[in-house]
Coordinates of C-alpha atoms in Angstrom, one line a residue:
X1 CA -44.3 33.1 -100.7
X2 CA -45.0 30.6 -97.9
X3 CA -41.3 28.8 -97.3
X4 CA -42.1 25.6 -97.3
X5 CA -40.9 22.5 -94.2
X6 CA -39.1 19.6 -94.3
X7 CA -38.8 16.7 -91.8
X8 CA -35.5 15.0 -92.2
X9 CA -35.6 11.4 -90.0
X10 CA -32.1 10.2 -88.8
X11 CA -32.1 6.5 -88.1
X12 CA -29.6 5.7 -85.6
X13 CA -29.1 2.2 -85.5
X14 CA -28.4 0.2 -82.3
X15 CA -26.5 -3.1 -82.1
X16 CA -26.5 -6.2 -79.5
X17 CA -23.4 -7.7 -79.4
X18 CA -22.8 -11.4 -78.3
X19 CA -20.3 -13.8 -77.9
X20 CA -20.9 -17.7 -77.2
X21 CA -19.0 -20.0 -74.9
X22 CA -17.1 -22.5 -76.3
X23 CA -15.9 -26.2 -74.9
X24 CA -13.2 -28.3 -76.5
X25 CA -11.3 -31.6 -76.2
X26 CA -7.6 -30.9 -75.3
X27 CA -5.9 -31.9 -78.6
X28 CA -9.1 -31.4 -80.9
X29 CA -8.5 -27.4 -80.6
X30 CA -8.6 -24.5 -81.5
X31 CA -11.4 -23.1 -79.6
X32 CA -13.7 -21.1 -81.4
X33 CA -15.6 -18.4 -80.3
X34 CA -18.7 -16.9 -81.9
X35 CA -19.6 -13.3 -82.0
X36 CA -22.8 -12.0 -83.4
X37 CA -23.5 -8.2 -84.2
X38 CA -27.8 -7.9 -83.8
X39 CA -28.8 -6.7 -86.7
X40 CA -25.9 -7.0 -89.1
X41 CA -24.4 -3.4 -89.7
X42 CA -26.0 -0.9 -91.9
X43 CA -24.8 0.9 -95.2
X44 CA -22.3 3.4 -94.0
X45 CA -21.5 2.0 -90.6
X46 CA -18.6 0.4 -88.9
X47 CA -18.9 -2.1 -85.3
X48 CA -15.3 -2.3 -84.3
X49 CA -15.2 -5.1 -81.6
X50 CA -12.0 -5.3 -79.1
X51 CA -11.2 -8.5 -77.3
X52 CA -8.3 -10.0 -75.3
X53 CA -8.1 -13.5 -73.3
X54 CA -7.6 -13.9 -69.4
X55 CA -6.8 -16.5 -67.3
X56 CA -9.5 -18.7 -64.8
X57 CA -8.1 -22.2 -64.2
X58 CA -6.3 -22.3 -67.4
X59 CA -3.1 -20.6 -67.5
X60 CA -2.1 -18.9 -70.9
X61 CA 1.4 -20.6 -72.2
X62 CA 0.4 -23.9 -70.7
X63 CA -3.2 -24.5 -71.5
X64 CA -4.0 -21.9 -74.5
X65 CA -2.1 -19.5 -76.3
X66 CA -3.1 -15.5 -74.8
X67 CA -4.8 -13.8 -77.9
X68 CA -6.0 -9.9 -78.2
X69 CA -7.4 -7.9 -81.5
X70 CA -10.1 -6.3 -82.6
X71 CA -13.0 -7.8 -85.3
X72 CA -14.7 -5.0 -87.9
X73 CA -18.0 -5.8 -89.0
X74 CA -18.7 -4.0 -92.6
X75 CA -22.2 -3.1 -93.9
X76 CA -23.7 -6.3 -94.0
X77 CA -22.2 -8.5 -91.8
X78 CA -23.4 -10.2 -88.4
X79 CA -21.1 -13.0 -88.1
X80 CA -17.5 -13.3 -87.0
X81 CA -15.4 -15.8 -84.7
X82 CA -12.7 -15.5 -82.1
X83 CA -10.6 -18.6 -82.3
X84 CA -7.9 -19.2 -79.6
X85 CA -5.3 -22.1 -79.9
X86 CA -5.6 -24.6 -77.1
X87 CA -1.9 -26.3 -76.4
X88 CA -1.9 -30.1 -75.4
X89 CA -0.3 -31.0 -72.0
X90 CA 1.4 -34.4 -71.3
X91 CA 0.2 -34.9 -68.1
X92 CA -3.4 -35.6 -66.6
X93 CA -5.6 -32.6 -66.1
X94 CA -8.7 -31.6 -64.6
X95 CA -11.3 -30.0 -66.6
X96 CA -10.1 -26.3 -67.2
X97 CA -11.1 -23.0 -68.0
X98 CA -10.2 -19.3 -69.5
X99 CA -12.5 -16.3 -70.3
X100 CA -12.3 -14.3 -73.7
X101 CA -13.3 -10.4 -72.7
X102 CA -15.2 -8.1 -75.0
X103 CA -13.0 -5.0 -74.1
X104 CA -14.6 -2.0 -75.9
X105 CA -17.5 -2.0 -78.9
X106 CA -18.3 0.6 -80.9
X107 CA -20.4 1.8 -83.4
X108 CA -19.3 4.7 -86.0
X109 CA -23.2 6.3 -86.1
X110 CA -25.1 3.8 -83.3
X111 CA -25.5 2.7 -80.1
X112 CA -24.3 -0.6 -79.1
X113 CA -24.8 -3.2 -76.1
X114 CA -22.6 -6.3 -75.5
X115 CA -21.8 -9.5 -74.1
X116 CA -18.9 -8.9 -71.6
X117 CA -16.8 -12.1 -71.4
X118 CA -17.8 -15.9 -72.5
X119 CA -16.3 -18.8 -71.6
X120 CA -13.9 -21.5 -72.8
X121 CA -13.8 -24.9 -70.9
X122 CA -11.2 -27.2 -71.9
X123 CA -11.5 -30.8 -71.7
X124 CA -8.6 -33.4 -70.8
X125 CA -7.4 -36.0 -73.3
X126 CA -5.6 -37.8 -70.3
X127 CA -6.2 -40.2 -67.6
X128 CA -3.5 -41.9 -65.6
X129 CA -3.1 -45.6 -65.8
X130 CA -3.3 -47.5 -63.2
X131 CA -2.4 -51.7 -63.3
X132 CA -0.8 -55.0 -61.4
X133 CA 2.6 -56.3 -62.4
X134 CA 3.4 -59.4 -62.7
X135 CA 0.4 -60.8 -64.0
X136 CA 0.8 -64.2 -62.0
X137 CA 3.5 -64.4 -58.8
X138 CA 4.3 -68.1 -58.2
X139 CA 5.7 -68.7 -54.4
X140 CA 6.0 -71.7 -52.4
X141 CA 4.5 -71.6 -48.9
X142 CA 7.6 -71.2 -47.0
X143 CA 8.0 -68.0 -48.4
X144 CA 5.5 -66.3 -46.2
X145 CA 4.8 -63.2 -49.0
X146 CA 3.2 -63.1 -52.0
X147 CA 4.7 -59.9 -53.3
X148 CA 2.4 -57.5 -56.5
X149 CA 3.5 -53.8 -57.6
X150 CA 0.5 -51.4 -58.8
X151 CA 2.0 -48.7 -60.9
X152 CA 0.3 -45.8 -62.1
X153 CA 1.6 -44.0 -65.3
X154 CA 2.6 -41.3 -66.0
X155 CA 3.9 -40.8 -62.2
X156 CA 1.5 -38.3 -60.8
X157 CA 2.5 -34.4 -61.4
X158 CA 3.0 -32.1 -58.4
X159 CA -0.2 -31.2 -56.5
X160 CA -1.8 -34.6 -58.2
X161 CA -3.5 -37.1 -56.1
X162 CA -4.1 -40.8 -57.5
X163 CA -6.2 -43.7 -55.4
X164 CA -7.0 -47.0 -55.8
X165 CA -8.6 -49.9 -54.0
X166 CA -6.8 -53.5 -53.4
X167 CA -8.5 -56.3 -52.5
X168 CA -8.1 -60.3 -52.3
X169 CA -10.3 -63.2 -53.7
X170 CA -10.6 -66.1 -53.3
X171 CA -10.1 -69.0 -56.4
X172 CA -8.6 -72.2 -54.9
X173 CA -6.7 -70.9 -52.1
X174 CA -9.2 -69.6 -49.2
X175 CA -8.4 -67.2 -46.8
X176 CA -8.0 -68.1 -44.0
X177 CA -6.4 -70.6 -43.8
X178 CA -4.0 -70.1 -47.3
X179 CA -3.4 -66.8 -47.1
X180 CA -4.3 -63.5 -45.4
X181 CA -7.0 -60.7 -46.5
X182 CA -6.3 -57.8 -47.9
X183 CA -7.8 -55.0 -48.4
X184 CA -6.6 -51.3 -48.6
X185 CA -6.7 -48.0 -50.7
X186 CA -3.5 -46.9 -51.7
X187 CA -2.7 -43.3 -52.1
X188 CA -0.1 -41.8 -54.9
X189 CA 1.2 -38.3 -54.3
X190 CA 3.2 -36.5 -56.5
X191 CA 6.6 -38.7 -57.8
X192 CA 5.2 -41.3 -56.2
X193 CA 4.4 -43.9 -59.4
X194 CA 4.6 -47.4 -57.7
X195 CA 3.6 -49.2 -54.9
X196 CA 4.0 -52.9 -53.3
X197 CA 0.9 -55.0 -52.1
X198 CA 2.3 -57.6 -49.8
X199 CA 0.0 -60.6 -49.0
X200 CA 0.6 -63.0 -46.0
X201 CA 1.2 -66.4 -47.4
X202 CA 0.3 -69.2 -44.0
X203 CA 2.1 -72.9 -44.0
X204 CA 0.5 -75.8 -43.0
X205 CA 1.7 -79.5 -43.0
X206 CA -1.0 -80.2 -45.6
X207 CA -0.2 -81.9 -48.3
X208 CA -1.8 -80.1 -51.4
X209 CA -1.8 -79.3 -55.0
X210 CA -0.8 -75.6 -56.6
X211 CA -3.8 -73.3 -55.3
X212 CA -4.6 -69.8 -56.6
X213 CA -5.8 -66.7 -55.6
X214 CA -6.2 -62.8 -57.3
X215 CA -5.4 -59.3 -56.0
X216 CA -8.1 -57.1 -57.4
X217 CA -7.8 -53.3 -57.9
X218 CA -11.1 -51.1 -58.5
X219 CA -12.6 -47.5 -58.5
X220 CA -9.2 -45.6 -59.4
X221 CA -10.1 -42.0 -58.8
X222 CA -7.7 -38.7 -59.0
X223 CA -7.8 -35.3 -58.3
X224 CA -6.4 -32.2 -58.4
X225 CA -5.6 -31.5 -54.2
X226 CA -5.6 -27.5 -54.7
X227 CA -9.4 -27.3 -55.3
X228 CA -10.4 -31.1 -55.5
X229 CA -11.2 -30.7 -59.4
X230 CA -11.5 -34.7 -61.1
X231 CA -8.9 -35.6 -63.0
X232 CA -9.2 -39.4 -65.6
X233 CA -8.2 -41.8 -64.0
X234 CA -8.4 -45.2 -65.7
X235 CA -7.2 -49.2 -64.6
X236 CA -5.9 -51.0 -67.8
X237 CA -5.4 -54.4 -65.8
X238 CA -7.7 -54.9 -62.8
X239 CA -6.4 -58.6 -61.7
X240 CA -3.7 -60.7 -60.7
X241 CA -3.1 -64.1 -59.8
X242 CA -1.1 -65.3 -56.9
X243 CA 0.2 -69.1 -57.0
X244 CA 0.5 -71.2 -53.9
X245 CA 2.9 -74.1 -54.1
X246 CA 3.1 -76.4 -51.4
X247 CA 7.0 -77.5 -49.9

């Protein structure tokens, strides 16, 4: 008797592993991350994926919440996500980021490749404020200074840089000879929430009627001063009106 041959195949599968980056709006969280086993897991099989969260310009207990676990993907399935809780901040941020890390993949009978990290940008929900008070300052000539505030809100944070530009115009007053030009860029560090703008009133022996002018503010900008990241900054009230009254 001849013995007789057999030819036994072994399929060993192998698996691509990805994850996607994900970007979300501050409060609109949580951020969530796709992973994709390529092709989904065969009969008998197990992909085990291990992950943890780390740190770029997001910080973990400020910006998100730190996560670490693993995903199992049965026979059958591709699809699973990551999601990682984004916590919402009070004060003005730049644009921010962390990294979710694909820490070990395996396969019970294949090979497997994957994706080692994707990325999580986070977007700010803030801008600071910046406006005039009072919206019209009434002073007679005599007093020599038309006096305006500019706040910004919330006061900057620490390592927060807010700008904005002041300028005069001209409505019935002139300058000169009514008042004086102004224009400047004020700077807000950190604390620093308020400002005065000061504008040179000039008396003559004229005899006139109540004249007007306006202090303008434009092109607020902020940034973080550590890197020079953008942070919102927004003006809710770009103009107000200074009253001349003659004495």
């Amino acid at each position: 008797v001849t013995p007789s041959c057999t030819t036994v195949e072994i399929y060993i599968p192998h698996y691509d592993v990805y994850i996607g980056d994900v970007t979300v709006r501050e409060p609109e969280g949580p951020a969530v991350f796709p992973v994709t086993v390529n092709p989904a897991v065969i009969a008998g099989d197990l992909v085990r994926v291990s992950y943890t969260t780390s740190n770029g310009t997001a910080t973990a207990g400020q910006d998100y919440s730190a996560r670490s676990g693993t995903l199992d993907f049965l026979p059958g399935e591709s699809e699973k996500t990551i999601s990682v809780l984004i916590l919402d901040g009070a004060a003005p941020e730049p644009t921010e980021h962390f990294f979710v890390n694909l820490t070990n993949v395996w396969s019970d009978f294949g090979s497997v490749s994957w994706d080692p990290s994707a990325t999580g940008t986070i977007l700010d929900d803030d801008c600071y404020d910046v406006y005039l008070v009072p919206d019209v300052v009434t002073v007679s000539e005599s007093a020599g200074v038309a006096r305006f505030e500019v706040r910004v809100e919330p006061t900057p944070a620490a390592g927060h840089e807010v700008r904005v530009n002041v300028s005069t115009s001209d409505g019935t007053a002139t300058h000169p000879p009514d008042y004086d030009e102004f224009v400047q860029t004020l700077v807000f560090g950190a604390g620093n929430g308020s400002q005065w703008v000061d504008i040179s009133i000039n008396e003559d022996n004229l005899v006139e009627s109540v004249e007007n002018f306006y202090v303008n503010l434009s092109n607020a900008t902020a940034r973080f001063l550590a890197s020079g990241a953008t942070i919102c900054a927004e003006i809710s009230d770009p103009s107000a009106e200074g009253r001349i009254t003659d004495n």
